[in-house]
PDB file of C-alpha atoms in Angstrom:
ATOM      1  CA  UNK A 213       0.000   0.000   0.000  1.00 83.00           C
ATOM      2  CA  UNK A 214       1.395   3.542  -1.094  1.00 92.00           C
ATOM      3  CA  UNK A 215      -1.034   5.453   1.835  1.00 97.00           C
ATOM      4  CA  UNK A 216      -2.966   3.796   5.109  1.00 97.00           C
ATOM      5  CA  UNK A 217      -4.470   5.828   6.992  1.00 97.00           C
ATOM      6  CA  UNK A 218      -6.140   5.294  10.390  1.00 97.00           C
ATOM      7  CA  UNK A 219      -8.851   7.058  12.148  1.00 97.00           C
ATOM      8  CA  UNK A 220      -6.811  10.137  10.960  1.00 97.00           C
ATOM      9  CA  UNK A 221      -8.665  13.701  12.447  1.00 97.00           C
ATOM     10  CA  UNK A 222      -7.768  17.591  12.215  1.00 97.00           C
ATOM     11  CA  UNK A 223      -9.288  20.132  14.813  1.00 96.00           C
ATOM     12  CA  UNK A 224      -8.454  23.732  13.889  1.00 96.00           C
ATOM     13  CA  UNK A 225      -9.225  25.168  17.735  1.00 95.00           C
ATOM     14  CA  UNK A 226     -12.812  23.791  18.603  1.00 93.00           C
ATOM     15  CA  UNK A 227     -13.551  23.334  14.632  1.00 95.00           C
ATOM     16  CA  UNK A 228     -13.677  19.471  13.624  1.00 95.00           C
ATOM     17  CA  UNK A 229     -11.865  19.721   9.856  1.00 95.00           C
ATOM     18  CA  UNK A 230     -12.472  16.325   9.275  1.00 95.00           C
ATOM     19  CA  UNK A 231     -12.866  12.874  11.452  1.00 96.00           C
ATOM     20  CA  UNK A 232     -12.694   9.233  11.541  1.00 94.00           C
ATOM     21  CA  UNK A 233     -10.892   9.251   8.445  1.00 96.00           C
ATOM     22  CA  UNK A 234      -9.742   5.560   7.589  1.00 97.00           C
ATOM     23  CA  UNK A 235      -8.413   3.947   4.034  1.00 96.00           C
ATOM     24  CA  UNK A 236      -6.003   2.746   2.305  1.00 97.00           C
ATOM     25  CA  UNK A 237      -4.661   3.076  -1.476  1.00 97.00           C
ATOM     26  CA  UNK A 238      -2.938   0.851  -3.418  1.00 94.00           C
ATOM     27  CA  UNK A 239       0.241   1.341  -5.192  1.00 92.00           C
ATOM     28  CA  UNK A 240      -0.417   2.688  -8.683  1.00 90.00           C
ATOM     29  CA  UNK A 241      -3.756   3.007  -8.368  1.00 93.00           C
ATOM     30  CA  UNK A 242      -5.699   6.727  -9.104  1.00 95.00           C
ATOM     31  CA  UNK A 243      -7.740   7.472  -6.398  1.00 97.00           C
ATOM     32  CA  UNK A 244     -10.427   9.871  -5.509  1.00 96.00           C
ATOM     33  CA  UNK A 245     -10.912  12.017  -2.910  1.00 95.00           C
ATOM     34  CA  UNK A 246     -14.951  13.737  -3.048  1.00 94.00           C
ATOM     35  CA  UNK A 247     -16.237  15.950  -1.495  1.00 92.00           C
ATOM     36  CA  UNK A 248     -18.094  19.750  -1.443  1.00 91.00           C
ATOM     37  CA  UNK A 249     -15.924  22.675  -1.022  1.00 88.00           C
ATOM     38  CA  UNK A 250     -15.466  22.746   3.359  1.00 88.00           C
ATOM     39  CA  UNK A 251     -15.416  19.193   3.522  1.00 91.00           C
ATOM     40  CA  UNK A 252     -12.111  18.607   4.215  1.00 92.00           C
ATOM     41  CA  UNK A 253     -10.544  17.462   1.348  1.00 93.00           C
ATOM     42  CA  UNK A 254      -7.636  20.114   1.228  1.00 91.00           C
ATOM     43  CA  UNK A 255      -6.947  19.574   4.965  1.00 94.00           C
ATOM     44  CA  UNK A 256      -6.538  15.983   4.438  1.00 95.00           C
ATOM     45  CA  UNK A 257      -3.530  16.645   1.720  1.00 94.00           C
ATOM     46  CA  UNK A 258      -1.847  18.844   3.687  1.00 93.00           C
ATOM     47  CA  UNK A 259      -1.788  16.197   6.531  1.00 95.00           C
ATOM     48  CA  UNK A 260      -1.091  13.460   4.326  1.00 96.00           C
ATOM     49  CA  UNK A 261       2.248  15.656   2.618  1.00 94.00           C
ATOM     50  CA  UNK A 262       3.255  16.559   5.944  1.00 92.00           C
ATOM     51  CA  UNK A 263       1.904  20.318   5.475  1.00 92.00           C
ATOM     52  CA  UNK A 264      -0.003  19.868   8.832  1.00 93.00           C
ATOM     53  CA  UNK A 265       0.224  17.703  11.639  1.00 94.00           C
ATOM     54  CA  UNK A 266      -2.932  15.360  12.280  1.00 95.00           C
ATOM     55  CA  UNK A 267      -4.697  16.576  15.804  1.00 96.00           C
ATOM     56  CA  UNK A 268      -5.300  12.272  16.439  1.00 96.00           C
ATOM     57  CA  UNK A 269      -4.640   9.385  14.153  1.00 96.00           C
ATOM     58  CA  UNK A 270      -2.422   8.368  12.208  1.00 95.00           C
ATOM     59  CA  UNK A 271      -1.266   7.643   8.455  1.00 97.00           C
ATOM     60  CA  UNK A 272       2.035   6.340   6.767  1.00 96.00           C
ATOM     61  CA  UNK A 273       2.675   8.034   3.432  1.00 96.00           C
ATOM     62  CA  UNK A 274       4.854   6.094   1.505  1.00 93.00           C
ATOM     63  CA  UNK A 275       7.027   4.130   4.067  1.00 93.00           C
ATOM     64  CA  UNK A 276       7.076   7.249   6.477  1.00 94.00           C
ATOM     65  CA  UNK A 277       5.024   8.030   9.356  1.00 94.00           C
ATOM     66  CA  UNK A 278       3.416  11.119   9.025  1.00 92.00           C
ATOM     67  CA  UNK A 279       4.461  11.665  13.345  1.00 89.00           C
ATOM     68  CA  UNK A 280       7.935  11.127  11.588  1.00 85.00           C
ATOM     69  CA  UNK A 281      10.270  12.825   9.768  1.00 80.00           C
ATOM     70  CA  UNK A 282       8.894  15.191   7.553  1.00 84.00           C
ATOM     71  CA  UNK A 283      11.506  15.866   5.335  1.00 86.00           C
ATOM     72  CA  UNK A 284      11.858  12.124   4.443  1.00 90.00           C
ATOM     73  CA  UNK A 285       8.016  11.924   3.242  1.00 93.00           C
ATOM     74  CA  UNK A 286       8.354  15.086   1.038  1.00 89.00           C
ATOM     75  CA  UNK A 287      11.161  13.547  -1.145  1.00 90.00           C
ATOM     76  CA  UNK A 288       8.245  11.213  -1.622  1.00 93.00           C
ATOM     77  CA  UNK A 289       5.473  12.623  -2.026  1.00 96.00           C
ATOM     78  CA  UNK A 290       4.526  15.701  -4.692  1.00 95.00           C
ATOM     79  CA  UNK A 291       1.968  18.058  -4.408  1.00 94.00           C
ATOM     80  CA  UNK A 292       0.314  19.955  -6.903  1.00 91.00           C
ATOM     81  CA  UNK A 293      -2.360  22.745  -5.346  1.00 84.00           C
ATOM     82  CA  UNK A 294      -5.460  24.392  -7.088  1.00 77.00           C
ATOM     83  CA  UNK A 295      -2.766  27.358  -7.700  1.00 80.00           C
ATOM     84  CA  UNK A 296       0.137  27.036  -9.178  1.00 81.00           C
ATOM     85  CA  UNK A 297       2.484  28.454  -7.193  1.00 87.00           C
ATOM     86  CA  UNK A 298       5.104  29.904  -9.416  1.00 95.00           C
ATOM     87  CA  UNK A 299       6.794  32.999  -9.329  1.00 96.00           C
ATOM     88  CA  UNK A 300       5.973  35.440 -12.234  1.00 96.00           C
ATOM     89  CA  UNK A 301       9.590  37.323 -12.382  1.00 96.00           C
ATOM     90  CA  UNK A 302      11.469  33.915 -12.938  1.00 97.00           C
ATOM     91  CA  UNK A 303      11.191  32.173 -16.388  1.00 98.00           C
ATOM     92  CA  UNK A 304      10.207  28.294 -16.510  1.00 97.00           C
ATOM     93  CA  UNK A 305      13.686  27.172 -16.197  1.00 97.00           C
ATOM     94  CA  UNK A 306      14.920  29.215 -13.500  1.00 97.00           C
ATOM     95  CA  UNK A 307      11.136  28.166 -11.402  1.00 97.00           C
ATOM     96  CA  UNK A 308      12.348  24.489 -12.350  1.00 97.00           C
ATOM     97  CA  UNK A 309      15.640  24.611 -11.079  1.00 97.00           C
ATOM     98  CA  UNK A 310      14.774  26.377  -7.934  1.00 97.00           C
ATOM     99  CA  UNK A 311      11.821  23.821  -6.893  1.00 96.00           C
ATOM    100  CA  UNK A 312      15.447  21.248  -7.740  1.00 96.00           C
ATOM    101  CA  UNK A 313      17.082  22.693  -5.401  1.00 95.00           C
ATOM    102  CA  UNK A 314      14.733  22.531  -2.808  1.00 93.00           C
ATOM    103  CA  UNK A 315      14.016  19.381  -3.014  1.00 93.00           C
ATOM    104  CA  UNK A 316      18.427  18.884  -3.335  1.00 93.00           C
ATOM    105  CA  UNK A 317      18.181  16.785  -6.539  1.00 94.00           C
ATOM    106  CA  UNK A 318      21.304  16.720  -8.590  1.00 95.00           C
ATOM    107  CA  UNK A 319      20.166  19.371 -11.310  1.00 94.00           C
ATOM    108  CA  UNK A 320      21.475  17.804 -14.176  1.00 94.00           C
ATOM    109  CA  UNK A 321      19.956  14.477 -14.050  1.00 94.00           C
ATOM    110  CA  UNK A 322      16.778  16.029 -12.717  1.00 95.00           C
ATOM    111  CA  UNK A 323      16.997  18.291 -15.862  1.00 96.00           C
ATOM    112  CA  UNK A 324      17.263  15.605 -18.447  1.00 94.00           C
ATOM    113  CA  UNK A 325      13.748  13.907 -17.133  1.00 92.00           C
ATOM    114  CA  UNK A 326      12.401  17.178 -16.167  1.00 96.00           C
ATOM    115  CA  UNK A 327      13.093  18.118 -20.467  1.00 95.00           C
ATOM    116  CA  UNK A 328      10.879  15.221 -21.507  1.00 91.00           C
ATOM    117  CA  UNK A 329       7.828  16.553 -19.154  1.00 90.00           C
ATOM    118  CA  UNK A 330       7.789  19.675 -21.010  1.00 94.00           C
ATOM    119  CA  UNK A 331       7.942  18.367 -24.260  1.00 92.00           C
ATOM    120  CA  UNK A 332       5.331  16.219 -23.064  1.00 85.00           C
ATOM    121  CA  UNK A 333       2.917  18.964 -22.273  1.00 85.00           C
ATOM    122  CA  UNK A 334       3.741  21.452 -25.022  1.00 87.00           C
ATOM    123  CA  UNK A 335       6.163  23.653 -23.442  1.00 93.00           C
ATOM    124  CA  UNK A 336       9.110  22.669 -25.248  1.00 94.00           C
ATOM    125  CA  UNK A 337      11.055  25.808 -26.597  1.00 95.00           C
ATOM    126  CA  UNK A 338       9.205  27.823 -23.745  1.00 96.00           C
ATOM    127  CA  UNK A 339      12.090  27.286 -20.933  1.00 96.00           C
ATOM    128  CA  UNK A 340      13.325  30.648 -20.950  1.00 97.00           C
ATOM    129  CA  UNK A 341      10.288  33.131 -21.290  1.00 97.00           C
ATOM    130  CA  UNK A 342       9.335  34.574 -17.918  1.00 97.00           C
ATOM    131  CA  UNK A 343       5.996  33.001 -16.109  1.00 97.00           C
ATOM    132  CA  UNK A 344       4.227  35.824 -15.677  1.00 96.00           C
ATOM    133  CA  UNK A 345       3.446  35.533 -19.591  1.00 96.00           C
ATOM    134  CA  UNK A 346       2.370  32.290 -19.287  1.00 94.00           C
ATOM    135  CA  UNK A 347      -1.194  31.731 -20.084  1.00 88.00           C
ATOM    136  CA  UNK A 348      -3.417  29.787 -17.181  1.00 85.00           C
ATOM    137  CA  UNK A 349      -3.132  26.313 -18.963  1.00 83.00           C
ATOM    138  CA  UNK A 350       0.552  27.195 -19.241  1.00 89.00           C
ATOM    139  CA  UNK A 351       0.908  27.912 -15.877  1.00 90.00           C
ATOM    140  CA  UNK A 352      -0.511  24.624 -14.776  1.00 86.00           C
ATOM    141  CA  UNK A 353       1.145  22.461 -17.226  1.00 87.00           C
ATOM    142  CA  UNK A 354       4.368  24.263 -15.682  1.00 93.00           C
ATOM    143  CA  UNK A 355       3.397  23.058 -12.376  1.00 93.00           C
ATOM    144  CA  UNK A 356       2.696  19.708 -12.760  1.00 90.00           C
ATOM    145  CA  UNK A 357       6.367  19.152 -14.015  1.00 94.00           C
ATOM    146  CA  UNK A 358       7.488  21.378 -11.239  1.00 95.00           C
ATOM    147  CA  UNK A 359       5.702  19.035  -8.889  1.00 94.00           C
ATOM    148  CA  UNK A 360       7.063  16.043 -10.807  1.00 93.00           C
ATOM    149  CA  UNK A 361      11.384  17.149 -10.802  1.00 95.00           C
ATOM    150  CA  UNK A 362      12.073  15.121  -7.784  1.00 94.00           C
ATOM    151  CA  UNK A 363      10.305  11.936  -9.341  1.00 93.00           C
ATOM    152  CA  UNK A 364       7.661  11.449  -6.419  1.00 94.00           C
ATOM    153  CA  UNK A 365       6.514   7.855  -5.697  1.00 93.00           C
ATOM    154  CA  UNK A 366       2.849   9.452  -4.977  1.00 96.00           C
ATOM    155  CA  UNK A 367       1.188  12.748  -6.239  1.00 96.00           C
ATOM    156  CA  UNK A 368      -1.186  14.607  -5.166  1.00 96.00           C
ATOM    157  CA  UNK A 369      -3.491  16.581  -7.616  1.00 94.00           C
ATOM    158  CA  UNK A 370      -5.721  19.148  -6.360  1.00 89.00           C
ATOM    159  CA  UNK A 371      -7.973  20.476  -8.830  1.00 87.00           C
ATOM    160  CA  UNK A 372      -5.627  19.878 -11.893  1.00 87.00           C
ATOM    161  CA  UNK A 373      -7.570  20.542 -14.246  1.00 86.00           C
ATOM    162  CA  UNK A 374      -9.397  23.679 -12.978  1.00 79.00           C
ATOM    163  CA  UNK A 375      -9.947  26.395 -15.191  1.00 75.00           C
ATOM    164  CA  UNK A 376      -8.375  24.969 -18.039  1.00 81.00           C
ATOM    165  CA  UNK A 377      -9.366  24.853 -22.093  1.00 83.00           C
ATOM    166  CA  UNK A 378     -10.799  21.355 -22.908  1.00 87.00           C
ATOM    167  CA  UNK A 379      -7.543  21.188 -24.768  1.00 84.00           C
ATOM    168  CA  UNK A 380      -5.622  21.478 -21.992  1.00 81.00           C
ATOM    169  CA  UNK A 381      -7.705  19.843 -19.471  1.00 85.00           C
ATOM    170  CA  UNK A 382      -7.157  17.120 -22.181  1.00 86.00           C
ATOM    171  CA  UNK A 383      -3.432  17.247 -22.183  1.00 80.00           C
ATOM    172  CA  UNK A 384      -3.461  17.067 -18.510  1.00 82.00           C
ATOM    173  CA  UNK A 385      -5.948  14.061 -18.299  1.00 85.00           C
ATOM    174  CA  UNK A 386      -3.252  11.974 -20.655  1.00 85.00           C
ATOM    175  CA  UNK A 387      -0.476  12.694 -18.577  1.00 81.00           C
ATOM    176  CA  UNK A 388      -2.306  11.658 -15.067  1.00 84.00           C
ATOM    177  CA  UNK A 389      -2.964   8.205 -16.757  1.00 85.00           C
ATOM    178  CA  UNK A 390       0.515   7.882 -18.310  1.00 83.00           C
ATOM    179  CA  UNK A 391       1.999   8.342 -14.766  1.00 84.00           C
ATOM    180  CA  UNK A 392      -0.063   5.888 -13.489  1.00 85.00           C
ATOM    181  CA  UNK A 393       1.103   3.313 -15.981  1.00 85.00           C
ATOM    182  CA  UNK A 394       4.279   4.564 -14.832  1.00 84.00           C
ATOM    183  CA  UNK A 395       3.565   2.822 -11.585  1.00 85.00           C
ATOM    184  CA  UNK A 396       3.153   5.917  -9.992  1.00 90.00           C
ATOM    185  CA  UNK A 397       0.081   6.472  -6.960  1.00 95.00           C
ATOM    186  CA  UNK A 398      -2.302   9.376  -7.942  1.00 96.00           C
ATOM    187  CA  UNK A 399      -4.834  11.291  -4.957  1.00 97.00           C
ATOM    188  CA  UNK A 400      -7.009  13.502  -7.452  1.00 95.00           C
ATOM    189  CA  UNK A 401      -9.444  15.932  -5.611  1.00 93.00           C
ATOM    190  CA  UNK A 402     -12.022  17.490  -8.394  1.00 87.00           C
ATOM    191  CA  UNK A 403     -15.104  18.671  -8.185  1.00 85.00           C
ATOM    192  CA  UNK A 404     -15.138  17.328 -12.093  1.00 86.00           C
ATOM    193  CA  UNK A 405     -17.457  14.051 -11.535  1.00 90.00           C
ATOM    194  CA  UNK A 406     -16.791  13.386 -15.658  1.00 88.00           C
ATOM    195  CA  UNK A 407     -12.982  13.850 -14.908  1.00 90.00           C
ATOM    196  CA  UNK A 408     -12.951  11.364 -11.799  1.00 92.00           C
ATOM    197  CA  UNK A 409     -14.736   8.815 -13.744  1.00 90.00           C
ATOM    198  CA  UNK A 410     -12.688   8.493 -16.611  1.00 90.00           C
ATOM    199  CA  UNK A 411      -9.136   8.451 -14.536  1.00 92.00           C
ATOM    200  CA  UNK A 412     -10.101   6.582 -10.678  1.00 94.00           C
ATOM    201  CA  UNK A 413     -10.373   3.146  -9.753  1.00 91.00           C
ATOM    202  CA  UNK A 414     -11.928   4.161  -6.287  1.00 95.00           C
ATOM    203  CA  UNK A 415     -13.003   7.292  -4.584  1.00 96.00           C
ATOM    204  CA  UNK A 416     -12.838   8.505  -1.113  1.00 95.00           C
ATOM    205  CA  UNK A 417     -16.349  10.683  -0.390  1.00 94.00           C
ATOM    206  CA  UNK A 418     -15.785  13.026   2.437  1.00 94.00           C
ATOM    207  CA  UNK A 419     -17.658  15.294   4.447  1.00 93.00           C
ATOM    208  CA  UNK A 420     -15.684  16.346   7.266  1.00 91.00           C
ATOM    209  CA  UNK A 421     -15.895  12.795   8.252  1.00 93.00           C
ATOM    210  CA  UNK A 422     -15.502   9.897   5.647  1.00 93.00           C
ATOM    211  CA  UNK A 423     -18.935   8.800   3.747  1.00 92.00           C
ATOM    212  CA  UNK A 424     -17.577   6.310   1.934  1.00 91.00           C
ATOM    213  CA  UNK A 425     -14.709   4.599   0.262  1.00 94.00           C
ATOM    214  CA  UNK A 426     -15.505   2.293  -2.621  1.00 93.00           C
ATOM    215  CA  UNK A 427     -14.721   1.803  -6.200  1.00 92.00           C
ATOM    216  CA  UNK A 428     -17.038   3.299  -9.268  1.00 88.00           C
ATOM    217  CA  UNK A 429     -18.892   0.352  -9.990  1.00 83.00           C
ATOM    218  CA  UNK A 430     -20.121  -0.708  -5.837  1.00 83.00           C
ATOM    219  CA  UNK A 431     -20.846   3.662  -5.648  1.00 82.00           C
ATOM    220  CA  UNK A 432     -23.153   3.177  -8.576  1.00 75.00           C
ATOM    221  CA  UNK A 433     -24.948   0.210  -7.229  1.00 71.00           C
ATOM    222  CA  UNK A 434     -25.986   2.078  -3.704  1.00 67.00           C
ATOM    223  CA  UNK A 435     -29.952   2.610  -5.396  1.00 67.00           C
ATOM    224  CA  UNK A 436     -31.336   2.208  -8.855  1.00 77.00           C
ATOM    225  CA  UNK A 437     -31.582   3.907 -11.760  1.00 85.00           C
ATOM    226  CA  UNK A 438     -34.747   2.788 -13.676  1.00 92.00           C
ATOM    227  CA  UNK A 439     -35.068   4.160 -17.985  1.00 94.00           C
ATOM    228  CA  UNK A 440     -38.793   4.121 -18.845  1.00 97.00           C
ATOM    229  CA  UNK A 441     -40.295   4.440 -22.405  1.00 97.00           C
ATOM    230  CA  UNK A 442     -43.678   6.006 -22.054  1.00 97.00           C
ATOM    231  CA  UNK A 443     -46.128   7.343 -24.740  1.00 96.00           C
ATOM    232  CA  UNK A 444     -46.059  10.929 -25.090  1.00 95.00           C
ATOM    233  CA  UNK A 445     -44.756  13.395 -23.181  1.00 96.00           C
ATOM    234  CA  UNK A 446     -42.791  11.937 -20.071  1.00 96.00           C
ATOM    235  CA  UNK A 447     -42.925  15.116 -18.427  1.00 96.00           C
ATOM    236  CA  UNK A 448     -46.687  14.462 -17.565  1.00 96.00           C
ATOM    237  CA  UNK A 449     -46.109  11.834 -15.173  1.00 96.00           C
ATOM    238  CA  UNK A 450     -42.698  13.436 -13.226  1.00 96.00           C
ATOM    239  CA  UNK A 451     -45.288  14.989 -10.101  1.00 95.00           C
ATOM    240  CA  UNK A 452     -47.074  11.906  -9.828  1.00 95.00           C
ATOM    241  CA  UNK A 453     -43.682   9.789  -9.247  1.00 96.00           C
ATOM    242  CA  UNK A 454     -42.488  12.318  -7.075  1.00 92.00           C
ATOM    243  CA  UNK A 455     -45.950  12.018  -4.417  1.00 93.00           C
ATOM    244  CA  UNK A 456     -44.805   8.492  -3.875  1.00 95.00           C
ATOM    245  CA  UNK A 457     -44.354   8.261  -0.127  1.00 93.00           C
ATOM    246  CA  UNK A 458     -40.197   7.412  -1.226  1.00 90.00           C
ATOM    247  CA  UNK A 459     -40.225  10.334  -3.172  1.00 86.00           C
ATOM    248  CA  UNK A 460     -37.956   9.439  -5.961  1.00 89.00           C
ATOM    249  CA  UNK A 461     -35.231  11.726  -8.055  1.00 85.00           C
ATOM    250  CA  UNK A 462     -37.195  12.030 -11.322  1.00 92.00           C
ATOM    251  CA  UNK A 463     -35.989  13.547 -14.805  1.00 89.00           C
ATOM    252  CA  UNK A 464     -37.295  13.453 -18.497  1.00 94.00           C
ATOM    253  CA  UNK A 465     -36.596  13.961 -22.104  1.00 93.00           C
ATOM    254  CA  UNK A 466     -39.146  13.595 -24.593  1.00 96.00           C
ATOM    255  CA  UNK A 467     -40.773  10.348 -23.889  1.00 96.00           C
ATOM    256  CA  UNK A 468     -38.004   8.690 -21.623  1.00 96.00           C
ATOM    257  CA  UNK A 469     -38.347   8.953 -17.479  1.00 96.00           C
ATOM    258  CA  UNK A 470     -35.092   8.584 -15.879  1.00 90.00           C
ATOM    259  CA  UNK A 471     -35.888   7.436 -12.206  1.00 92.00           C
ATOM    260  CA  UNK A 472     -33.385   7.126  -9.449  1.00 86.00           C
ATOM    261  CA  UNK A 473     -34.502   4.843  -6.461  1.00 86.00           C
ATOM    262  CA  UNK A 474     -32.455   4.063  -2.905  1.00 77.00           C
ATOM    263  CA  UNK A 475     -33.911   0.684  -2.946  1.00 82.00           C
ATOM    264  CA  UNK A 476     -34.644  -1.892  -6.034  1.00 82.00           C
ATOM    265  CA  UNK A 477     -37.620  -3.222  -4.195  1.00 89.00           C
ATOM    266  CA  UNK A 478     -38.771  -0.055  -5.360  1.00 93.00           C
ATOM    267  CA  UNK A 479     -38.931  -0.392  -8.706  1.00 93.00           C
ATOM    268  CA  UNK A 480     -42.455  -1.771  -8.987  1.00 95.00           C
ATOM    269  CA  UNK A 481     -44.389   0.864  -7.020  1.00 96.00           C
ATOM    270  CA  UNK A 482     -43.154   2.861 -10.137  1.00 96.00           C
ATOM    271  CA  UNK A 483     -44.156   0.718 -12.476  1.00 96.00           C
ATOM    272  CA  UNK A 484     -47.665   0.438 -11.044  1.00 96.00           C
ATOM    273  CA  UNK A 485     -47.471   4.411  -9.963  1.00 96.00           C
ATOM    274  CA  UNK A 486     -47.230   5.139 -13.549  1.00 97.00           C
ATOM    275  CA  UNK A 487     -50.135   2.418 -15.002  1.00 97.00           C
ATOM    276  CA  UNK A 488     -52.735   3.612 -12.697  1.00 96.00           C
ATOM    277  CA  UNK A 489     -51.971   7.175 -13.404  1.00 96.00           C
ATOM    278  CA  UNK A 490     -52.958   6.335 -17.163  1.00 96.00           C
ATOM    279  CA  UNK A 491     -49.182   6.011 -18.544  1.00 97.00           C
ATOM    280  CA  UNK A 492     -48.579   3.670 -21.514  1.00 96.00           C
ATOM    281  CA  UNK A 493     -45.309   1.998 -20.627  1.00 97.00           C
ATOM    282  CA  UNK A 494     -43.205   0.622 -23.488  1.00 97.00           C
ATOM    283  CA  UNK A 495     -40.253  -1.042 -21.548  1.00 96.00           C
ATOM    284  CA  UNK A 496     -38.757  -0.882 -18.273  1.00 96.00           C
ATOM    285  CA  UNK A 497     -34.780  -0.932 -18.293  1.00 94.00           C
ATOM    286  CA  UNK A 498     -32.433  -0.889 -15.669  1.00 87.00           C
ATOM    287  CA  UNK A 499     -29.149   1.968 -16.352  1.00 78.00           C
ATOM    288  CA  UNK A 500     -26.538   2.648 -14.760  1.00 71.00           C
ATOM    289  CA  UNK A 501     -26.415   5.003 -11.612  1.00 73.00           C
ATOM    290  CA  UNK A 502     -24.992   8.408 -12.189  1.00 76.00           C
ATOM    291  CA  UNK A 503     -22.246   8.809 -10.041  1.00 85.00           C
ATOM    292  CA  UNK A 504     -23.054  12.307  -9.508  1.00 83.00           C
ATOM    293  CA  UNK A 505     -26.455  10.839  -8.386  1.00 77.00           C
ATOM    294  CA  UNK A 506     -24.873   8.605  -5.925  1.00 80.00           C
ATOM    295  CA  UNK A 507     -22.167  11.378  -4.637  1.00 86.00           C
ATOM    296  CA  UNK A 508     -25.139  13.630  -4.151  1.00 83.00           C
ATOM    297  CA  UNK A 509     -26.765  11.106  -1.873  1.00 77.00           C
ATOM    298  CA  UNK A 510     -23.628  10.535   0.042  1.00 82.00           C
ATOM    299  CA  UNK A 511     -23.375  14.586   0.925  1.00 84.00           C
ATOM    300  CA  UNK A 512     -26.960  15.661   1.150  1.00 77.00           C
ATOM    301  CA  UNK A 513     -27.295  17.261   4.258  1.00 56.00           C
ATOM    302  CA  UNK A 514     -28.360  14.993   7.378  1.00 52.00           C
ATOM    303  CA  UNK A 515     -31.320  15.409   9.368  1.00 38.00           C
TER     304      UNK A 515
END
């Protein structure tokens, strides 16, 4: 395992951050980490790069205990925040080598790798122009290599693709799942449900305390998601499916009902909802749950 992490909990004063936070992830794997903004997903990177120091718990990063030495888990871990922290006045190179120095990698080896990252994302030829003329994709293409010149076993990506042209965002996408062919361990936090799904093997949902850990596929299959072909407008029949006593999540297009249901025991109450409110129903199918569907359910506020 690249990061365990064990009942793991931040207190900022008398503010719980986050609680009772508790999983694992494999090396090489992508992994998610959900959650609305407040919930405690930034807090939990920091702890888990050695940023900030747990309040209770405890997690090993790599090899190294986060209660342990701290300079140890930053040669191994890199850390790539929602802004790119560069400095404007310095041109790429000179950010590069500085961010090599810090992290005391010999700069000439470093260099050689560090050449085929920015070929890799387009900024080949672009070393020596200041960063303050960069444009916003530039900049963040910049700082994933910066975040990559000490050749971190895991990475952390906050946001990566924030902001960015879909050509861009594109770019970046590629490079997340080349490095983890590369046998490299990815933590993505994004608000981009689309962008999760296409690059994690399992997610992490938190709100201040952990909802749930599971992969894609078990996420989807907490409920039911239920395609009916009616005749006619399917719009007609979306208040009548949403009086049943479980009230269910209810959208339409043209003749087709989507219907999301907790439970699959559900499923005929529907059926029979819709006959005896005069519906013609063509076929009954059962789709695939969103996952924004099923992250939505896992953050809804409690009662």
């Amino acid at each position: 395992m690249s990061i365990v992490v064990e009942s793991l909990e931040k207190k900022f004063g008398e503010r719980v951050a986050v609680t009772g936070l508790s999983f694992e992830v494999k090396s090489g794997e992508v992994f998610g980490l959900l959650g609305p903004n407040g919930a405690g997903k930034t807090t939990t990177v920091r702890m888990l790069t050695g940023l900030l120091a747990p309040s209770s718990g405890r997690a090993v990063v790599c090899g190294v205990d986060l209660s342990g030495d701290g300079t140890a888990l930053r040669k191994r871990v890199g850390l790539l925040t929602e802004q790119p922290g560069l400095y404007d006045r310095l041109t790429a190179r000179e950010n590069l080598r500085f961010f090599m120095r810090l992290h005391e990698v010999d700069e000439t080896a470093a260099w050689k790798k560090t050449e085929k990252y920015l070929e890799r994302f387009g900024l080949k030829g672009r070393e020596d122009e200041p960063v303050g003329g960069f444009s916003k994709g530039m900049r963040q293409k910049l700082a994933i290599v910066r975040t990559l010149v000490h050749e971190p076993e895991v990475i952390f990506l906050d946001e990566p693709t924030s902001g960015l042209d879909p050509q861009s965002a594109r770019t970046v996408r590629d490079a997340v799942a080349e490095l983890s062919s590369e046998g490299r361990t990815l933590v993505l936090c994004s608000h981009n449900l689309a962008e999760v799904e296409r690059l994690c093997t399992r997610v992490a949902v938190v709100k201040s305390r952990l909802r749930m850990v599971a992969s894609l596929t078990d996420l989807r299959r907490e409920g039911l998601a239920l395609e009916i072909q009616v005749e006619g407008e399917a719009s007609a029949f979306v208040s009548l499916l949403s009086a049943l006593p479980f009230a269910p999540n209810v959208l339409h297009e043209g003749e087709k009902l989507r219907v999301m249901l907790s439970k699959p025991e559900q499923a005929p109450d529907v059926v029979s909802a819709l006959v005896s409110g005069g519906a013609r129903v063509h076929s009954v199918t059962r789709a695939a749950r969103p996952l924004e569907e099923a992250y939505l359910e896992l953050v809804k506020e409690e009662t």
